Short mmCIF file of C-alpha atoms in Angstrom, two decimals:
data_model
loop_
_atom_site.label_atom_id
_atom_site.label_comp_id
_atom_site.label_asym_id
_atom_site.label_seq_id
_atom_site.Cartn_x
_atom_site.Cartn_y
_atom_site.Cartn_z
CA UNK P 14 -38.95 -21.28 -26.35
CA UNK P 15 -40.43 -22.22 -23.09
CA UNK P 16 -41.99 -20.26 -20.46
CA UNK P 17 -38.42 -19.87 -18.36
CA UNK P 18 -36.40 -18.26 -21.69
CA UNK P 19 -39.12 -16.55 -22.18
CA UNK P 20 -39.51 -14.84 -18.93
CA UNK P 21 -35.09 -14.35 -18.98
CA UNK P 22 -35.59 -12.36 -22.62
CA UNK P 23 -38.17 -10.25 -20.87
CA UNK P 24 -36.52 -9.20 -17.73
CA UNK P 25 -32.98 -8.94 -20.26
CA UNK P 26 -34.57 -6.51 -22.57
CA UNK P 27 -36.34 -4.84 -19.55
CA UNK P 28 -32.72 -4.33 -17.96
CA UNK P 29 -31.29 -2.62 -21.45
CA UNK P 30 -34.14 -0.48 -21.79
CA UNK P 31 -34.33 0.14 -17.87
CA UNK P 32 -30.94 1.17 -17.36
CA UNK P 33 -30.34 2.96 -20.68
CA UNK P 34 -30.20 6.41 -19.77
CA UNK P 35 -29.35 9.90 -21.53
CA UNK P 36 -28.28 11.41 -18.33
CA UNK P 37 -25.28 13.99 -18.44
CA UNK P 38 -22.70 15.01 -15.87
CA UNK P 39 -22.98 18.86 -14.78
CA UNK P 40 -21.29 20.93 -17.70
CA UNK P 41 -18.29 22.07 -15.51
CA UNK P 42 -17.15 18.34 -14.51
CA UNK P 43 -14.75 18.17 -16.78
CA UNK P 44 -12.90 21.68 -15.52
CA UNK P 45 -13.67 20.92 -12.25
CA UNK P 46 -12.22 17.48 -13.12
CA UNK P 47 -8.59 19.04 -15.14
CA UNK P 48 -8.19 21.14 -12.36
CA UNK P 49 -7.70 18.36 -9.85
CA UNK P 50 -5.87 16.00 -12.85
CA UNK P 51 -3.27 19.00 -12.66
CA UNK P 52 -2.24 18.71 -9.45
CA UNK P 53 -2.10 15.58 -9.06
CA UNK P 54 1.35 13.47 -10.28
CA UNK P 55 0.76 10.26 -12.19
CA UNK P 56 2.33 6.44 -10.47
CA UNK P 57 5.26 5.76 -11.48
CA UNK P 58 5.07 2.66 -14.42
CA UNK P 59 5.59 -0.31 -12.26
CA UNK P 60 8.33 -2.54 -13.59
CA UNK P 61 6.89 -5.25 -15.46
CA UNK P 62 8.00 -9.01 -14.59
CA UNK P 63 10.14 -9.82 -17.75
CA UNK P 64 11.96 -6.42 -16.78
CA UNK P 65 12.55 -7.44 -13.43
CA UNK P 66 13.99 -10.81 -14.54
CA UNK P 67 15.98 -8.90 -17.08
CA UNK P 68 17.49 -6.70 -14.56
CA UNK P 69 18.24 -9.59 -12.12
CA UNK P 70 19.80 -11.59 -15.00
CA UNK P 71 22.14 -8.25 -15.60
CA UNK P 72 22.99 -7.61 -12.04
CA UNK P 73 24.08 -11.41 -11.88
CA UNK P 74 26.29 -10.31 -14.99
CA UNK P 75 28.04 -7.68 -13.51
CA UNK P 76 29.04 -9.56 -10.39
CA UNK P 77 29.55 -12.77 -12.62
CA UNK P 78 32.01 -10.61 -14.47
CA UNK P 79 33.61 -8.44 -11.69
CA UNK P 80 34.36 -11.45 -9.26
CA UNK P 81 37.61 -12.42 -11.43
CA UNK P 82 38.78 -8.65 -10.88
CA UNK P 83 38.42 -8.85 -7.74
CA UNK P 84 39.08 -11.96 -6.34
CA UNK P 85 42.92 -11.93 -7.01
CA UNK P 86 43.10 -8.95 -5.49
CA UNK P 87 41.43 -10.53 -2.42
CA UNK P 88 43.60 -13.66 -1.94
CA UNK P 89 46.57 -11.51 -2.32
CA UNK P 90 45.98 -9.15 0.24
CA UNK P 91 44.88 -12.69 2.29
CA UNK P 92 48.43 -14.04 1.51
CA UNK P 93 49.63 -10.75 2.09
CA UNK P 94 48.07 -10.78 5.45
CA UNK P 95 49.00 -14.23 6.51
CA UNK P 96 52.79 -13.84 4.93
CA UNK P 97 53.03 -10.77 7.69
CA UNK P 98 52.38 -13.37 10.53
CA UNK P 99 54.09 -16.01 8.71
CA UNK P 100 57.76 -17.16 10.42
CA UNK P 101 60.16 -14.58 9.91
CA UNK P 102 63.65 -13.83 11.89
CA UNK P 103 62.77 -11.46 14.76
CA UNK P 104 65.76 -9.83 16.33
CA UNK P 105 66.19 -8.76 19.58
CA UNK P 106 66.68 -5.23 20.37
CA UNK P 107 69.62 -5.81 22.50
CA UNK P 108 71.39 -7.12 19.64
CA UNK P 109 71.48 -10.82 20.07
CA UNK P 110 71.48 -10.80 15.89
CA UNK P 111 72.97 -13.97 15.81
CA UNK P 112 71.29 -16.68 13.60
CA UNK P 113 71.42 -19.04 16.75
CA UNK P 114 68.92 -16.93 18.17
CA UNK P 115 65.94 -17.30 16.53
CA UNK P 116 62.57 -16.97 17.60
CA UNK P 117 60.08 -18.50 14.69
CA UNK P 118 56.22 -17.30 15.17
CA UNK P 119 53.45 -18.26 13.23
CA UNK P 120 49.49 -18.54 13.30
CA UNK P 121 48.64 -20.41 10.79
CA UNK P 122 50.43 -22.82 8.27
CA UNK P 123 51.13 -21.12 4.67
CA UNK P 124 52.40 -22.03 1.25
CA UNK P 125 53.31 -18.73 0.42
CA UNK P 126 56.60 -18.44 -1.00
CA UNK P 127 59.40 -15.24 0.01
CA UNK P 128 58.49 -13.51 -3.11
CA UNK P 129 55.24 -12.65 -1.70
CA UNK P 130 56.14 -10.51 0.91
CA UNK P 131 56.22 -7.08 0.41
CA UNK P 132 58.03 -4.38 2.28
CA UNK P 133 55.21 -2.86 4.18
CA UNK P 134 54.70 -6.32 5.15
CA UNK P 135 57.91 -6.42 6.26
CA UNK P 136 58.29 -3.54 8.57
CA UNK P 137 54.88 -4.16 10.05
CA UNK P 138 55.88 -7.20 11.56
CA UNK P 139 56.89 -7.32 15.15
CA UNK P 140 56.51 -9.62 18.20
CA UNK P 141 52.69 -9.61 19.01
CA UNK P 142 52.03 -13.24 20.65
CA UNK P 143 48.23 -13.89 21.85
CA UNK P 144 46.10 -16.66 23.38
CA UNK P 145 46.62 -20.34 21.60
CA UNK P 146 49.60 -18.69 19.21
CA UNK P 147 52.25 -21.14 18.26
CA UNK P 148 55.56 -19.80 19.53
CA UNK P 149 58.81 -21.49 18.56
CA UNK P 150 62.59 -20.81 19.86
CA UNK P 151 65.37 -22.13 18.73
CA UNK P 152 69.40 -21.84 19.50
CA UNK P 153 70.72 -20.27 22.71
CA UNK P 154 67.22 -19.19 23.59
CA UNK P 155 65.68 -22.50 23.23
CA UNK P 156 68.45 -24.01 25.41
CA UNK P 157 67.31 -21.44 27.86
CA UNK P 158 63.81 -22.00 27.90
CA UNK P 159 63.82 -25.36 28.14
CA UNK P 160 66.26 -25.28 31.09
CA UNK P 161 63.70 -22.61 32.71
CA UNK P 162 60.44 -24.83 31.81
CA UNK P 163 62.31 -28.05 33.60
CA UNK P 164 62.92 -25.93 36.63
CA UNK P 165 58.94 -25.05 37.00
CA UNK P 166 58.39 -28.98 36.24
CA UNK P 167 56.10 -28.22 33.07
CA UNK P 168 56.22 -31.51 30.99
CA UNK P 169 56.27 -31.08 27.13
CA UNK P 170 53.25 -32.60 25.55
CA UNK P 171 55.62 -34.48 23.01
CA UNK P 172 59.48 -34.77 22.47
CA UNK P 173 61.44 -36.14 19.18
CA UNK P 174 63.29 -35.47 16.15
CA UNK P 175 65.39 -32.32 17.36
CA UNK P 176 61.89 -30.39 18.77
CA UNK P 177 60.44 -30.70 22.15
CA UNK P 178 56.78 -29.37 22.09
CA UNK P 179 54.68 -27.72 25.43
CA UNK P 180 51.62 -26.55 25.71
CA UNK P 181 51.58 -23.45 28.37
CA UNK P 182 49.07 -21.79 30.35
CA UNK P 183 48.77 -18.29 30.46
CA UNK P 184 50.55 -18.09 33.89
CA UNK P 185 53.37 -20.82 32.60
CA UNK P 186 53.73 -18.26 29.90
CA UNK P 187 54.06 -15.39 32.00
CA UNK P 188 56.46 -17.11 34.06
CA UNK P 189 58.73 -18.13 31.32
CA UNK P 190 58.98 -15.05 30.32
CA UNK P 191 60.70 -13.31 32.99
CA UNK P 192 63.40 -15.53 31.66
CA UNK P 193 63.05 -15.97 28.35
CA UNK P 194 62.83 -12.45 26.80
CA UNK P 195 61.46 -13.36 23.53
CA UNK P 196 58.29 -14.26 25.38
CA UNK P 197 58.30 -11.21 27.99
CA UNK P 198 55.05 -9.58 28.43
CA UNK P 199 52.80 -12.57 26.82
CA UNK P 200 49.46 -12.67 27.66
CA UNK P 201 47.97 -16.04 27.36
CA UNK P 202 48.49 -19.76 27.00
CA UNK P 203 51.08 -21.11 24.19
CA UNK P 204 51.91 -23.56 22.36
CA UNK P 205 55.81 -23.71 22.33
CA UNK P 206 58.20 -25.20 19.89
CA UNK P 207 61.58 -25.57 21.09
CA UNK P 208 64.30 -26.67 18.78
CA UNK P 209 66.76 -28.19 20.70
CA UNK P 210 70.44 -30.28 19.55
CA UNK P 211 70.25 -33.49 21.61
CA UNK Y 12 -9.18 3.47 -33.03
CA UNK Y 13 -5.39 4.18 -33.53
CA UNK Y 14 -6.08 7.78 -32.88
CA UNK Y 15 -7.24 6.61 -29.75
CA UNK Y 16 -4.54 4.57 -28.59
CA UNK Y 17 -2.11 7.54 -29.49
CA UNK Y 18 -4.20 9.83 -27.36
CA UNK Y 19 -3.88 7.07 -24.06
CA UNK Y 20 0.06 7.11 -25.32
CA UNK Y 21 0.08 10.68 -24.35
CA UNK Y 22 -2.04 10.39 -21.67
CA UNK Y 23 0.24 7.78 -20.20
CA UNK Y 24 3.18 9.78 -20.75
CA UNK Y 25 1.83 12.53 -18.48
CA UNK Y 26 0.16 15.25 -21.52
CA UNK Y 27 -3.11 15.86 -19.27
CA UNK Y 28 -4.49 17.55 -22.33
CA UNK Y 29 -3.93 14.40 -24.27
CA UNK Y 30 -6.15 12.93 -20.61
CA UNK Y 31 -8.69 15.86 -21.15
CA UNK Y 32 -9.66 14.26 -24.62
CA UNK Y 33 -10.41 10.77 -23.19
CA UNK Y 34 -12.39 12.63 -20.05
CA UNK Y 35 -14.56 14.36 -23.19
CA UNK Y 36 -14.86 11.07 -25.07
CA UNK Y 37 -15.90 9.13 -22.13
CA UNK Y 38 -17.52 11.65 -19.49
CA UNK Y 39 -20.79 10.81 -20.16
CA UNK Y 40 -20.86 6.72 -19.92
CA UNK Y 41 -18.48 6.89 -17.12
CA UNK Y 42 -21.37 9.00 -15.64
CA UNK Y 43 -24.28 7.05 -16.19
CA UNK Y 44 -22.75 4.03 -14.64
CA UNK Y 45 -21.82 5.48 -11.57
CA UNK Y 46 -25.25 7.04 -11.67
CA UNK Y 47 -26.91 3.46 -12.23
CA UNK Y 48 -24.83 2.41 -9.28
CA UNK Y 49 -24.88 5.17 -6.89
CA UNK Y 50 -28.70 5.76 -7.62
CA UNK Y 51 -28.09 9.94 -7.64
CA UNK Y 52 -27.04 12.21 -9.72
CA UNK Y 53 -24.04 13.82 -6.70
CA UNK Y 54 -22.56 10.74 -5.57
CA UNK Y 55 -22.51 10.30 -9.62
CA UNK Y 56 -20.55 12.65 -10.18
CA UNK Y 57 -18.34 12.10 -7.18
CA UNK Y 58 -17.80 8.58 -8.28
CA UNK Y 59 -17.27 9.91 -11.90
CA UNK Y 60 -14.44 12.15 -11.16
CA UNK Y 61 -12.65 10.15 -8.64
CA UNK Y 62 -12.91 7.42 -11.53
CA UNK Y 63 -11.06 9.49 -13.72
CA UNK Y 64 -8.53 10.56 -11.35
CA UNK Y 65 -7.75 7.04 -10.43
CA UNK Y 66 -7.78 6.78 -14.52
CA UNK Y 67 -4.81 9.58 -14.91
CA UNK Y 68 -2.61 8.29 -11.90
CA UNK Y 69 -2.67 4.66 -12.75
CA UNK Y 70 -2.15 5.28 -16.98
CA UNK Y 71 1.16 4.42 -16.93
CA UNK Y 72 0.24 1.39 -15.47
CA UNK Y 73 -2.05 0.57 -17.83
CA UNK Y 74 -1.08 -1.75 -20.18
CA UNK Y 75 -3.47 -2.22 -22.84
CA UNK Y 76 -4.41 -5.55 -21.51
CA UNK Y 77 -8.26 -4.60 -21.43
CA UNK Y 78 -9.99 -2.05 -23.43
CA UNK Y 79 -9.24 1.58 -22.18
CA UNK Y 80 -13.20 1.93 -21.55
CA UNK Y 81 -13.11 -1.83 -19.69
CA UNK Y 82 -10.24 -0.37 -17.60
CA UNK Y 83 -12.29 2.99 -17.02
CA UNK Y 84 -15.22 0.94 -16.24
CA UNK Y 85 -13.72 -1.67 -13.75
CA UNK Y 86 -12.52 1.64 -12.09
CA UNK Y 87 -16.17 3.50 -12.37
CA UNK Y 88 -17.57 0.45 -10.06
CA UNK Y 89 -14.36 0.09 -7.42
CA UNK Y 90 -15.18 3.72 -7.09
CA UNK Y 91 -18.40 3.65 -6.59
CA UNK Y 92 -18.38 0.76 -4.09
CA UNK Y 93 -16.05 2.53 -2.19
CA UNK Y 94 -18.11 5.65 -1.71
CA UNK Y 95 -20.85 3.23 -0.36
CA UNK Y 96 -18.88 1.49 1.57
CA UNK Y 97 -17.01 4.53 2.98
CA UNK Y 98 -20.17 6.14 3.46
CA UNK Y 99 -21.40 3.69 4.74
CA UNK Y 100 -24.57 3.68 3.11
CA UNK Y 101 -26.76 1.88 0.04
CA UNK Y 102 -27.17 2.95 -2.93
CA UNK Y 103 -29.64 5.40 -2.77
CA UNK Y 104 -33.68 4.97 -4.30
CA UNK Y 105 -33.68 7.97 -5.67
CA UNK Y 106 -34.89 6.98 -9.36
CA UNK Y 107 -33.42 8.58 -12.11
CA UNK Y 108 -35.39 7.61 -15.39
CA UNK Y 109 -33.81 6.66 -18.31
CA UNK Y 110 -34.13 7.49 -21.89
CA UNK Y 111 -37.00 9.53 -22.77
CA UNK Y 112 -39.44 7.18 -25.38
CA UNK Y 113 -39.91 8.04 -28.57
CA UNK Y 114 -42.97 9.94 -29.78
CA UNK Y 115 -44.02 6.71 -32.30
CA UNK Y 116 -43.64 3.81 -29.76
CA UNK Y 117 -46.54 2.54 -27.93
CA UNK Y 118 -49.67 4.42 -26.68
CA UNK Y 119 -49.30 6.92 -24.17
CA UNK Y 120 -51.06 4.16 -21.76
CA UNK Y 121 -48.18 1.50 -22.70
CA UNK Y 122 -45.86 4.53 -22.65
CA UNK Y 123 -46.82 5.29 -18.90
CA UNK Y 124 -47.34 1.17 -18.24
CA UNK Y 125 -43.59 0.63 -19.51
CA UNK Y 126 -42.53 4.03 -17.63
CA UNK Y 127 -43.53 2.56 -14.63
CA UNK Y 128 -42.03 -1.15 -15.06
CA UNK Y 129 -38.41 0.51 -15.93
CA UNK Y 130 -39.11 2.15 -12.77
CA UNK Y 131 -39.69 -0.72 -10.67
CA UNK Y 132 -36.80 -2.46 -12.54
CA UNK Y 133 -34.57 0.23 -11.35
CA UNK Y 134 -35.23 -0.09 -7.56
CA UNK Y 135 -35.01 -3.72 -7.92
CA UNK Y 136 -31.80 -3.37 -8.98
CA UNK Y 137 -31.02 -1.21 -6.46
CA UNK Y 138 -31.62 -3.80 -3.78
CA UNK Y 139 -29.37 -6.18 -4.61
CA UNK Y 140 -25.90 -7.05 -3.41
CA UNK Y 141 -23.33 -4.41 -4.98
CA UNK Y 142 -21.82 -7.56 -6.73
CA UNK Y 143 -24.91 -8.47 -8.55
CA UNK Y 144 -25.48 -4.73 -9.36
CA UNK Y 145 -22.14 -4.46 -10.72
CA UNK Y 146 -22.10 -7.29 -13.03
CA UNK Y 147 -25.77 -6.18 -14.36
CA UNK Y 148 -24.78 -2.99 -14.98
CA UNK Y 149 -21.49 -3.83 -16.93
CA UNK Y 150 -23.49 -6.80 -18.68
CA UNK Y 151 -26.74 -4.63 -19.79
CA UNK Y 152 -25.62 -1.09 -19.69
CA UNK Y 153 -22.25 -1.25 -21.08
CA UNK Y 154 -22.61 -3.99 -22.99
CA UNK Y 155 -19.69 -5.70 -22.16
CA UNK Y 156 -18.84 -9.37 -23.09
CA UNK Y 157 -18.04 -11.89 -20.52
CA UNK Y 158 -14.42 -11.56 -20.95
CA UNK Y 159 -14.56 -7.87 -20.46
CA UNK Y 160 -16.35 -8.46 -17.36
CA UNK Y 161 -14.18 -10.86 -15.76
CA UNK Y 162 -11.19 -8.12 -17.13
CA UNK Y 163 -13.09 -5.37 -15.41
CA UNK Y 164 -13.70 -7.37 -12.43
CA UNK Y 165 -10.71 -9.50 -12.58
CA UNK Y 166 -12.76 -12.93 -12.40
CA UNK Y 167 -12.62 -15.91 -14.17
CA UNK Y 168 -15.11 -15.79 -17.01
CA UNK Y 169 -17.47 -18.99 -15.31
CA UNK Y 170 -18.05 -17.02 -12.39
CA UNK Y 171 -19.11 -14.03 -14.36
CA UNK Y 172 -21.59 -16.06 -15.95
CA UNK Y 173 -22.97 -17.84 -12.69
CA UNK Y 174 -22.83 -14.59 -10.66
CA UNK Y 175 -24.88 -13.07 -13.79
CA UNK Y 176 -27.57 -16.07 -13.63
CA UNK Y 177 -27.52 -15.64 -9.83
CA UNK Y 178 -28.11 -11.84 -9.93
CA UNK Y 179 -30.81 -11.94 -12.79
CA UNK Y 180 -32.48 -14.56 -10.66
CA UNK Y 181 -32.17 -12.71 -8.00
CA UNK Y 182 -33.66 -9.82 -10.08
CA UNK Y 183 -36.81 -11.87 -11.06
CA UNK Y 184 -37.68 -12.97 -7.83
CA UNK Y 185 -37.88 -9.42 -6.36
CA UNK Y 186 -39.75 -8.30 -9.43
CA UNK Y 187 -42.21 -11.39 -9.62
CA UNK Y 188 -42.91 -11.24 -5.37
CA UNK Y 189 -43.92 -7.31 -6.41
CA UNK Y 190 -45.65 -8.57 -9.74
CA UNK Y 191 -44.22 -6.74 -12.02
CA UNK Y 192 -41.76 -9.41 -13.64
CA UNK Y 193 -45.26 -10.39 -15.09
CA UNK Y 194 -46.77 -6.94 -15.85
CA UNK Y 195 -43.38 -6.01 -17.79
CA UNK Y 196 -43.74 -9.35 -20.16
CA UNK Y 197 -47.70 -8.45 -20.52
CA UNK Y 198 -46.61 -4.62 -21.64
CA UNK Y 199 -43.95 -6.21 -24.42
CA UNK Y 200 -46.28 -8.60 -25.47
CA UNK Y 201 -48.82 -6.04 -26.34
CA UNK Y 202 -46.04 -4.10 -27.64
CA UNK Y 203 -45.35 -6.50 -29.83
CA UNK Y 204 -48.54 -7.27 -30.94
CA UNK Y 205 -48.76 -3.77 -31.75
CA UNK Y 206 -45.88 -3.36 -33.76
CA UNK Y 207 -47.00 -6.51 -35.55
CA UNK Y 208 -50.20 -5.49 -37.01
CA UNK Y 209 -49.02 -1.76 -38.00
CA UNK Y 210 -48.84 -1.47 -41.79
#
């Protein structure tokens, strides 16, 4: 053992003998020390990682599983919502009932078939054009429109196959309604669809 | 040692009697630590129970990963650096001598000689860093392996070993620049020389 060991053994045994002591807290530290432990609440047990994962893995479960009960739900109340704006007849209140007087109206294309309208559906619809709808008019009305639109020289944006097709500014719009009253009161640019016999 | 862990069980479930029983079982080491570290007897015992208060509101968090005394330990030293720190203030010089030697030891000159090194051992270890204190104290007092340590401390068991080498050179060098790194081997050699030729 050389000098160096020799000297770390000393000062090692020095430090266990050194710092051994027989020293004792005061004899009321541990009432003193209940007393406080009493008042006081205890943490809450943190939530240890694997439970964490375990609880992630469940909540990814229960939406995993619940998605299928509610996603048909969703799409039909979608289909519902889009069948509602879908083209339907619209008939006038002065009673121009006649099928030549039709006024289709749509916002968006659908596939949905008859069946899945419903009748709430049905008596919520009513004439409610906006900004960049897609209006179309066909029969009498049509006739009429179109005879109106070439008397304010607007041009249609395309012509063929029985449909003549313009695309209206808000004030074109406005104007074409004071004749045509399918489109009285709009507010904002259309696209209109007129089907016309040539 | 099963009775024990069914005690901490309770503990951890919120029975503070079930706490009261550890407090009894380890009052008295808890104490002497913080006493080593604090350097008096009231910032001892102020360190002591704020140890064991720490101890009761963190047992359900304790997980058994570390011995229950390790865990008490690590939280005997946070405790007792924060009072220093808080108070802003070092430990304090105030020597506090250990264990009373026994009656058939050494003469009472050695006795007084060996009295006297423990002494200046003491207030060495009172000037160093809190870091090197703290691993000294856990090493030497409490006995506790390097793994223990680094659970207590939470450091990798390498740097408990270097900082240990660092702090018991550290150690030496403030004893040997006083002398007495040299008077303490001197007393244990004649110690053992003693012990050596009794019958």
């Amino acid at each position: 053992m050389n000098r160096e060991e020799r000297e770390n053994d000393v000062l090692e045994q020095l430090l266990r003998e050194s710092l051994a002591s027989d020293a004792e807290p005061a004899e009321d530290f541990t009432a003193r020390l209940m007393e406080q432990v009493r008042r006081t609440p205890q943490e809450k047990a943190k939530k240890q990682p694997y439970q964490k994962i375990l609880a992630a893995l469940a909540a990814c479960a229960v939406i995993a599983a619940a998605i299928p009960l509610v996603m048909p739900r969703a799409s039909n109340q979608a289909a519902t919502s889009a069948d509602s704006a879908a083209p339907e007849m619209w008939e006038e209140a002065n009673g121009a009932d006649t099928a030549d007087n039709q006024l289709v109206y749509s916002t968006a294309p659908t596939n949905s078939s008859e069946e899945d309208f419903d009748a709430a559906g049905q008596q919520d619809r009513k004439q409610d054009y906006g900004a960049g709808d897609t209006v179309t008019l066909t029969g009498q009305e049509a006739g009429v429109a179109r005879e109106a639109l070439e008397a304010m020289a607007v041009e249609p944006i395309s012509a063929g196959d029985g449909s003549v097709v313009y695309d209206l500014t808000r004030e074109q719009a406005a104007a074409l309604g004071e004749t045509v009253d399918a489109l009285h009161g709009i507010d904002g640019g259309v696209t209109l669809i007129l089907e016309v016999e040539e | 040692m099963r009775d024990q862990e069914h005690i901490i069980a309770r503990a951890r479930r919120g029975d503070a009697d079930a706490f009261e029983q550890l407090v009894e079982a380890y009052r008295n080491q808890v104490f002497r630590l913080a006493l080593r570290m604090c350097g008096n007897e009231a910032d001892a015992d102020e360190v002591a129970q704020e140890a064991f208060l720490s101890a009761w509101k963190g047992l359900p968090n304790f997980r058994g990963e570390s011995r229950f005394s390790t865990w008490l330990y690590q939280l005997t030293t946070h405790a007792a650096i924060d009072l220093m720190r808080r108070e802003k203030r070092q430990a304090a010089a105030e020597d506090i001598d250990g264990i009373t030697a026994a009656d058939d030891g050494p003469s009472p000159q050695q006795q007084a000689e060996r009295a006297e090194t423990r002494r200046e051992v003491r207030s060495a270890l009172m000037q160093l860093p809190e870091e090197y204190r703290q691993v000294l104290l856990l090493r030497f007092m409490q006995e506790l392996s390097y793994e223990e340590i680094g659970q207590a401390l939470k450091l990798p068991e390498g740097t408990v070993k270097s900082r240990l080498n660092r702090a018991k050179a550290q150690l030496k060098d403030i004893l040997s620049r006083s002398g007495n790194l040299f008077g303490a081997v001197s007393v244990i050699h004649t110690e053992q020389r003693g012990k050596e030729v009794q019958p």
